[in-house]
Short mmCIF file of C-alpha atoms in Angstrom, two decimals:
data_model
loop_
_atom_site.label_atom_id
_atom_site.label_comp_id
_atom_site.label_asym_id
_atom_site.label_seq_id
_atom_site.Cartn_x
_atom_site.Cartn_y
_atom_site.Cartn_z
CA UNK A 1 -43.94 172.99 -51.73
CA UNK A 2 -46.08 173.31 -54.87
CA UNK A 3 -45.88 176.85 -56.22
CA UNK A 4 -49.15 176.92 -58.16
CA UNK A 5 -51.99 174.82 -59.49
CA UNK A 6 -51.04 173.30 -62.82
CA UNK A 7 -51.99 170.40 -65.07
CA UNK A 8 -49.31 168.06 -63.71
CA UNK A 9 -47.92 169.47 -60.45
CA UNK A 10 -46.08 166.34 -59.30
CA UNK A 11 -44.05 165.43 -62.38
CA UNK A 12 -40.74 166.26 -60.71
CA UNK A 13 -41.75 164.61 -57.44
CA UNK A 14 -42.83 161.20 -58.69
CA UNK A 15 -39.70 159.86 -60.38
CA UNK A 16 -36.89 157.68 -59.05
CA UNK A 17 -35.49 158.67 -55.65
CA UNK A 18 -37.66 161.80 -55.66
CA UNK A 19 -40.87 159.75 -55.70
CA UNK A 20 -42.91 160.97 -52.71
CA UNK A 21 -45.81 158.68 -53.53
CA UNK A 22 -44.46 155.20 -54.13
CA UNK A 23 -47.46 152.88 -54.16
CA UNK A 24 -49.66 155.46 -55.90
CA UNK A 25 -49.03 154.67 -59.59
CA UNK A 26 -49.56 157.19 -62.42
CA UNK A 27 -52.87 155.56 -63.35
CA UNK A 28 -54.27 155.71 -59.80
CA UNK A 29 -56.94 158.19 -58.79
CA UNK A 30 -57.68 159.50 -55.34
CA UNK A 31 -61.14 158.28 -54.21
CA UNK A 32 -64.21 160.49 -53.95
CA UNK A 33 -64.06 162.41 -50.64
CA UNK A 34 -66.16 161.06 -47.80
CA UNK A 35 -66.02 161.63 -44.07
CA UNK A 36 -68.05 158.43 -43.59
CA UNK A 37 -71.66 157.65 -42.88
CA UNK A 38 -73.38 158.81 -39.69
CA UNK A 39 -73.17 155.26 -38.38
CA UNK A 40 -69.44 155.05 -39.10
CA UNK A 41 -68.74 158.41 -37.49
CA UNK A 42 -70.78 157.55 -34.39
CA UNK A 43 -68.72 154.38 -33.99
CA UNK A 44 -65.68 156.47 -33.01
CA UNK A 45 -65.88 156.51 -29.21
CA UNK A 46 -63.56 157.86 -26.52
CA UNK A 47 -60.35 155.83 -26.77
CA UNK A 48 -59.26 156.68 -23.22
CA UNK A 49 -62.28 157.49 -21.00
CA UNK A 50 -60.21 157.29 -17.80
CA UNK A 51 -57.59 159.72 -19.14
CA UNK A 52 -54.62 157.48 -18.43
CA UNK A 53 -52.88 157.77 -21.79
CA UNK A 54 -54.23 160.40 -24.20
CA UNK A 55 -53.55 164.03 -23.33
CA UNK A 56 -55.29 165.65 -26.31
CA UNK A 57 -56.83 164.91 -29.71
CA UNK A 58 -56.64 167.06 -32.85
CA UNK A 59 -57.84 166.68 -36.45
CA UNK A 60 -57.20 169.14 -39.26
CA UNK A 61 -57.70 169.45 -43.00
CA UNK A 62 -56.09 171.89 -45.42
CA UNK A 63 -57.94 173.56 -48.26
CA UNK A 64 -57.13 175.82 -51.22
CA UNK A 65 -59.64 178.19 -52.79
CA UNK A 66 -60.53 177.98 -56.46
CA UNK A 67 -59.28 180.95 -58.49
CA UNK A 68 -56.30 181.72 -56.25
CA UNK A 69 -52.70 180.48 -56.63
CA UNK A 70 -50.62 179.15 -53.76
CA UNK A 71 -48.76 181.56 -51.49
CA UNK A 72 -45.68 181.91 -53.68
CA UNK A 73 -47.73 183.62 -56.41
CA UNK A 74 -50.43 185.38 -54.38
CA UNK A 75 -50.52 189.17 -54.76
CA UNK A 76 -51.42 191.47 -51.88
CA UNK A 77 -54.86 192.28 -53.25
CA UNK A 78 -55.58 188.56 -53.65
CA UNK A 79 -54.77 187.93 -50.01
CA UNK A 80 -57.22 190.69 -49.06
CA UNK A 81 -59.95 189.36 -51.37
CA UNK A 82 -59.56 185.84 -50.04
CA UNK A 83 -59.75 187.07 -46.45
CA UNK A 84 -62.92 189.03 -47.26
CA UNK A 85 -64.64 185.94 -48.69
CA UNK A 86 -63.64 183.75 -45.79
CA UNK A 87 -64.88 186.26 -43.22
CA UNK A 88 -68.29 186.11 -44.89
CA UNK A 89 -68.25 182.34 -44.53
CA UNK A 90 -67.20 182.56 -40.87
CA UNK A 91 -70.13 184.88 -40.20
CA UNK A 92 -72.51 182.14 -41.36
CA UNK A 93 -71.44 179.77 -38.58
CA UNK A 94 -74.01 178.92 -35.93
CA UNK A 95 -74.08 176.95 -32.70
CA UNK A 96 -70.79 175.51 -31.46
CA UNK A 97 -68.94 176.73 -34.58
CA UNK A 98 -69.87 180.40 -34.17
CA UNK A 99 -66.90 182.53 -33.19
CA UNK A 100 -64.61 185.47 -33.92
CA UNK A 101 -62.03 186.18 -36.63
CA UNK A 102 -58.76 187.84 -35.56
CA UNK A 103 -56.72 189.31 -38.47
CA UNK A 104 -52.96 189.36 -37.90
CA UNK A 105 -52.63 192.72 -39.62
CA UNK A 106 -53.24 195.47 -37.07
CA UNK A 107 -53.69 193.04 -34.18
CA UNK A 108 -53.49 194.70 -30.75
CA UNK A 109 -51.04 193.50 -28.08
CA UNK A 110 -53.72 192.05 -25.77
CA UNK A 111 -55.20 189.87 -28.51
CA UNK A 112 -51.76 188.78 -29.65
CA UNK A 113 -50.79 187.82 -26.09
CA UNK A 114 -53.97 185.77 -25.62
CA UNK A 115 -53.53 183.92 -28.92
CA UNK A 116 -49.94 183.10 -27.97
CA UNK A 117 -51.09 181.78 -24.57
CA UNK A 118 -53.70 179.65 -26.34
CA UNK A 119 -51.01 178.34 -28.73
CA UNK A 120 -53.17 179.56 -31.64
CA UNK A 121 -50.96 182.26 -33.11
CA UNK A 122 -48.81 181.45 -36.13
CA UNK A 123 -45.95 183.76 -37.04
CA UNK A 124 -43.39 184.40 -39.77
CA UNK A 125 -40.86 181.96 -38.33
CA UNK A 126 -40.94 178.61 -40.17
CA UNK A 127 -37.70 178.40 -42.15
CA UNK A 128 -39.09 175.76 -44.52
CA UNK A 129 -42.19 177.80 -45.32
CA UNK A 130 -40.07 180.92 -45.69
CA UNK A 131 -37.70 179.25 -48.16
CA UNK A 132 -40.72 178.12 -50.20
CA UNK A 133 -42.02 181.68 -50.51
CA UNK A 134 -44.92 181.21 -48.10
CA UNK A 135 -44.56 184.56 -46.33
CA UNK A 136 -45.08 187.00 -49.19
CA UNK A 137 -46.90 190.17 -48.03
CA UNK A 138 -47.06 188.88 -44.45
CA UNK A 139 -49.22 189.56 -42.39
CA UNK A 140 -51.75 190.78 -45.02
CA UNK A 141 -54.64 188.35 -45.46
CA UNK A 142 -53.62 186.18 -42.54
CA UNK A 143 -55.71 185.53 -39.49
CA UNK A 144 -57.19 183.12 -36.98
CA UNK A 145 -60.81 182.22 -36.36
CA UNK A 146 -61.96 180.33 -33.27
CA UNK A 147 -65.10 179.65 -31.29
CA UNK A 148 -65.47 180.61 -27.58
CA UNK A 149 -64.81 177.02 -26.47
CA UNK A 150 -61.51 177.15 -28.39
CA UNK A 151 -62.07 173.67 -29.79
CA UNK A 152 -62.77 174.78 -33.38
CA UNK A 153 -60.14 176.85 -35.14
CA UNK A 154 -59.34 178.01 -38.68
CA UNK A 155 -56.01 179.40 -39.82
CA UNK A 156 -56.21 181.70 -42.82
CA UNK A 157 -53.18 181.75 -45.14
CA UNK A 158 -50.69 180.22 -42.75
CA UNK A 159 -49.38 177.54 -45.14
CA UNK A 160 -52.55 176.63 -47.00
CA UNK A 161 -55.34 179.06 -47.78
CA UNK A 162 -57.28 177.35 -44.99
CA UNK A 163 -56.44 175.00 -42.15
CA UNK A 164 -59.65 173.80 -40.50
CA UNK A 165 -58.92 172.37 -37.04
CA UNK A 166 -60.95 170.59 -34.37
CA UNK A 167 -59.30 169.73 -31.06
CA UNK A 168 -59.83 169.16 -27.36
CA UNK A 169 -58.22 167.65 -24.31
CA UNK A 170 -58.64 163.91 -23.77
CA UNK A 171 -59.27 161.01 -26.12
CA UNK A 172 -62.79 161.55 -27.46
CA UNK A 173 -61.84 161.29 -31.12
CA UNK A 174 -65.47 160.88 -32.16
CA UNK A 175 -66.45 164.26 -30.75
CA UNK A 176 -63.44 165.96 -32.33
CA UNK A 177 -64.14 164.34 -35.71
CA UNK A 178 -67.84 165.26 -35.73
CA UNK A 179 -66.96 168.91 -35.11
CA UNK A 180 -64.32 168.84 -37.87
CA UNK A 181 -66.77 167.32 -40.35
CA UNK A 182 -69.47 169.85 -39.45
CA UNK A 183 -67.08 172.78 -39.88
CA UNK A 184 -65.51 171.57 -43.13
CA UNK A 185 -68.91 170.86 -44.69
CA UNK A 186 -70.24 174.23 -43.57
CA UNK A 187 -67.30 176.03 -45.17
CA UNK A 188 -67.61 174.11 -48.44
CA UNK A 189 -71.33 174.84 -48.69
CA UNK A 190 -70.84 178.63 -48.61
CA UNK A 191 -71.40 180.26 -52.04
CA UNK A 192 -68.23 182.38 -51.78
CA UNK A 193 -65.99 179.42 -50.93
CA UNK A 194 -65.11 176.76 -53.50
CA UNK A 195 -62.25 174.38 -52.81
CA UNK A 196 -59.69 173.25 -55.38
CA UNK A 197 -59.76 169.54 -56.04
CA UNK A 198 -57.98 167.48 -58.68
CA UNK A 199 -59.59 164.27 -60.01
CA UNK A 200 -56.35 162.30 -59.64
CA UNK A 201 -54.74 163.93 -56.59
CA UNK A 202 -57.69 164.96 -54.44
CA UNK A 203 -57.63 168.28 -52.60
CA UNK A 204 -54.63 170.38 -53.63
CA UNK A 205 -52.38 171.90 -50.97
CA UNK A 206 -49.20 173.96 -50.79
CA UNK A 207 -47.15 171.03 -49.46
CA UNK A 208 -47.39 167.91 -51.68
CA UNK A 209 -47.27 165.55 -48.68
CA UNK A 210 -50.80 166.70 -47.78
CA UNK A 211 -52.38 166.03 -51.18
CA UNK A 212 -55.46 163.83 -51.21
CA UNK A 213 -57.52 164.01 -48.04
CA UNK A 214 -55.18 166.67 -46.53
CA UNK A 215 -56.33 165.19 -43.23
CA UNK A 216 -54.10 164.73 -40.20
CA UNK A 217 -55.69 163.04 -37.19
CA UNK A 218 -53.44 163.01 -34.14
CA UNK A 219 -53.18 162.48 -30.41
CA UNK A 220 -50.64 163.48 -27.81
CA UNK A 221 -50.26 160.25 -25.89
CA UNK A 222 -48.15 158.91 -22.99
CA UNK A 223 -46.51 155.56 -23.81
CA UNK A 224 -43.38 155.44 -21.62
CA UNK A 225 -43.29 151.64 -21.25
CA UNK A 226 -43.60 150.65 -24.89
CA UNK A 227 -42.32 153.57 -26.99
CA UNK A 228 -38.97 151.98 -27.85
CA UNK A 229 -40.18 148.37 -28.20
CA UNK A 230 -40.45 146.23 -31.35
CA UNK A 231 -44.15 145.71 -30.58
CA UNK A 232 -44.72 149.48 -30.69
CA UNK A 233 -42.96 149.76 -34.05
CA UNK A 234 -44.95 146.85 -35.44
CA UNK A 235 -48.23 148.61 -34.64
CA UNK A 236 -46.98 151.86 -36.13
CA UNK A 237 -46.09 150.04 -39.35
CA UNK A 238 -49.29 147.98 -39.48
CA UNK A 239 -51.60 151.01 -39.25
CA UNK A 240 -49.28 153.33 -41.21
CA UNK A 241 -48.89 155.87 -38.43
CA UNK A 242 -46.35 158.64 -37.90
CA UNK A 243 -44.55 159.45 -34.64
CA UNK A 244 -43.03 162.83 -33.78
CA UNK A 245 -42.48 165.21 -30.88
CA UNK A 246 -45.36 167.08 -29.31
CA UNK A 247 -43.95 170.49 -30.22
CA UNK A 248 -44.73 169.99 -33.89
CA UNK A 249 -43.06 168.91 -37.10
CA UNK A 250 -39.28 168.32 -36.96
CA UNK A 251 -39.28 167.99 -33.11
CA UNK A 252 -38.05 165.10 -30.99
CA UNK A 253 -40.04 162.90 -28.60
CA UNK A 254 -39.51 163.40 -24.85
CA UNK A 255 -40.23 161.29 -21.78
CA UNK A 256 -42.62 158.88 -23.40
CA UNK A 257 -45.02 161.64 -24.52
CA UNK A 258 -45.43 161.61 -28.30
CA UNK A 259 -47.58 162.89 -31.13
CA UNK A 260 -49.00 160.04 -33.21
CA UNK A 261 -51.01 160.55 -36.39
CA UNK A 262 -52.06 158.90 -39.64
CA UNK A 263 -49.26 158.94 -42.19
CA UNK A 264 -51.26 158.47 -45.41
CA UNK A 265 -53.20 161.31 -47.01
CA UNK A 266 -53.37 160.13 -50.63
CA UNK A 267 -55.27 157.18 -52.08
CA UNK A 268 -57.80 156.68 -49.29
CA UNK A 269 -60.89 158.48 -47.98
CA UNK A 270 -61.05 160.85 -45.01
CA UNK A 271 -62.93 158.22 -43.05
CA UNK A 272 -60.31 155.55 -43.84
CA UNK A 273 -57.50 157.85 -42.67
CA UNK A 274 -59.19 158.50 -39.33
CA UNK A 275 -60.17 154.83 -38.91
CA UNK A 276 -56.56 153.70 -39.37
CA UNK A 277 -55.38 156.18 -36.74
CA UNK A 278 -58.24 155.21 -34.38
CA UNK A 279 -57.49 151.48 -34.66
CA UNK A 280 -53.75 152.05 -34.28
CA UNK A 281 -54.10 154.16 -31.13
CA UNK A 282 -56.49 151.59 -29.68
CA UNK A 283 -53.87 148.89 -30.25
CA UNK A 284 -51.09 151.02 -28.74
CA UNK A 285 -53.13 151.69 -25.59
CA UNK A 286 -53.81 147.96 -25.22
CA UNK A 287 -50.08 147.27 -25.55
CA UNK A 288 -49.13 149.91 -22.97
CA UNK A 289 -51.80 148.71 -20.53
CA UNK A 290 -50.35 145.18 -20.58
CA UNK A 291 -46.83 146.25 -19.58
#
């Protein structure tokens, strides 16, 4: 985890065996952010219209607010100030994005139970985040925003200052992506919300593996026939994808149901990251359908 924004935050992480970004040389610069043109975005169609393979689709981006350090150095009053600004931005949402913010501090039992049932609630339980100092002053300044449809969600001060999430059941990646783009752009356009971005490293986040686009586009997908085959691994390598269990980071795969996402965040645009994942999943479905 990166403890604060500084002039050269990755010096210790880009040398020798510690190099997290081999292939991104010191002279390289992350490209200008772009979610793609309207034509490019509209080209993302439902990858699994019959619902045979993809269970759900989810895309998220992380963001840090200008003028605030990462969690390890945030003071209690800074958490409160950040939460106040973000609530103002949430109140500006209209249409499908409009929803309700639920602060963790002082949350009643009924709301807590519902958020747990929806799998929306984050708690003070990640040992990696805890060891990195991510739970200072918990639960002050933490909360969850979501719309009534529960397909647009924002975590406040879970790991990053913001995690903007779009998700739904099925394989309509285009619909999920459009909602994510709409929400992220709406947040960034609010006068009280300015995101921290570095010319070389892109958007800055608490965990260095998310630097750049910060974007993770993923599906939960059933591939029982091909999961352990060389052909499956070849597609994963070709499109630079990541495979893990459906219960989150550091979990194992079970029964052919896996979480597959883009691996790269740095050195490519948001659109390119989603396109790689889209093309890779399309190829994996074609492979599974042939078996």
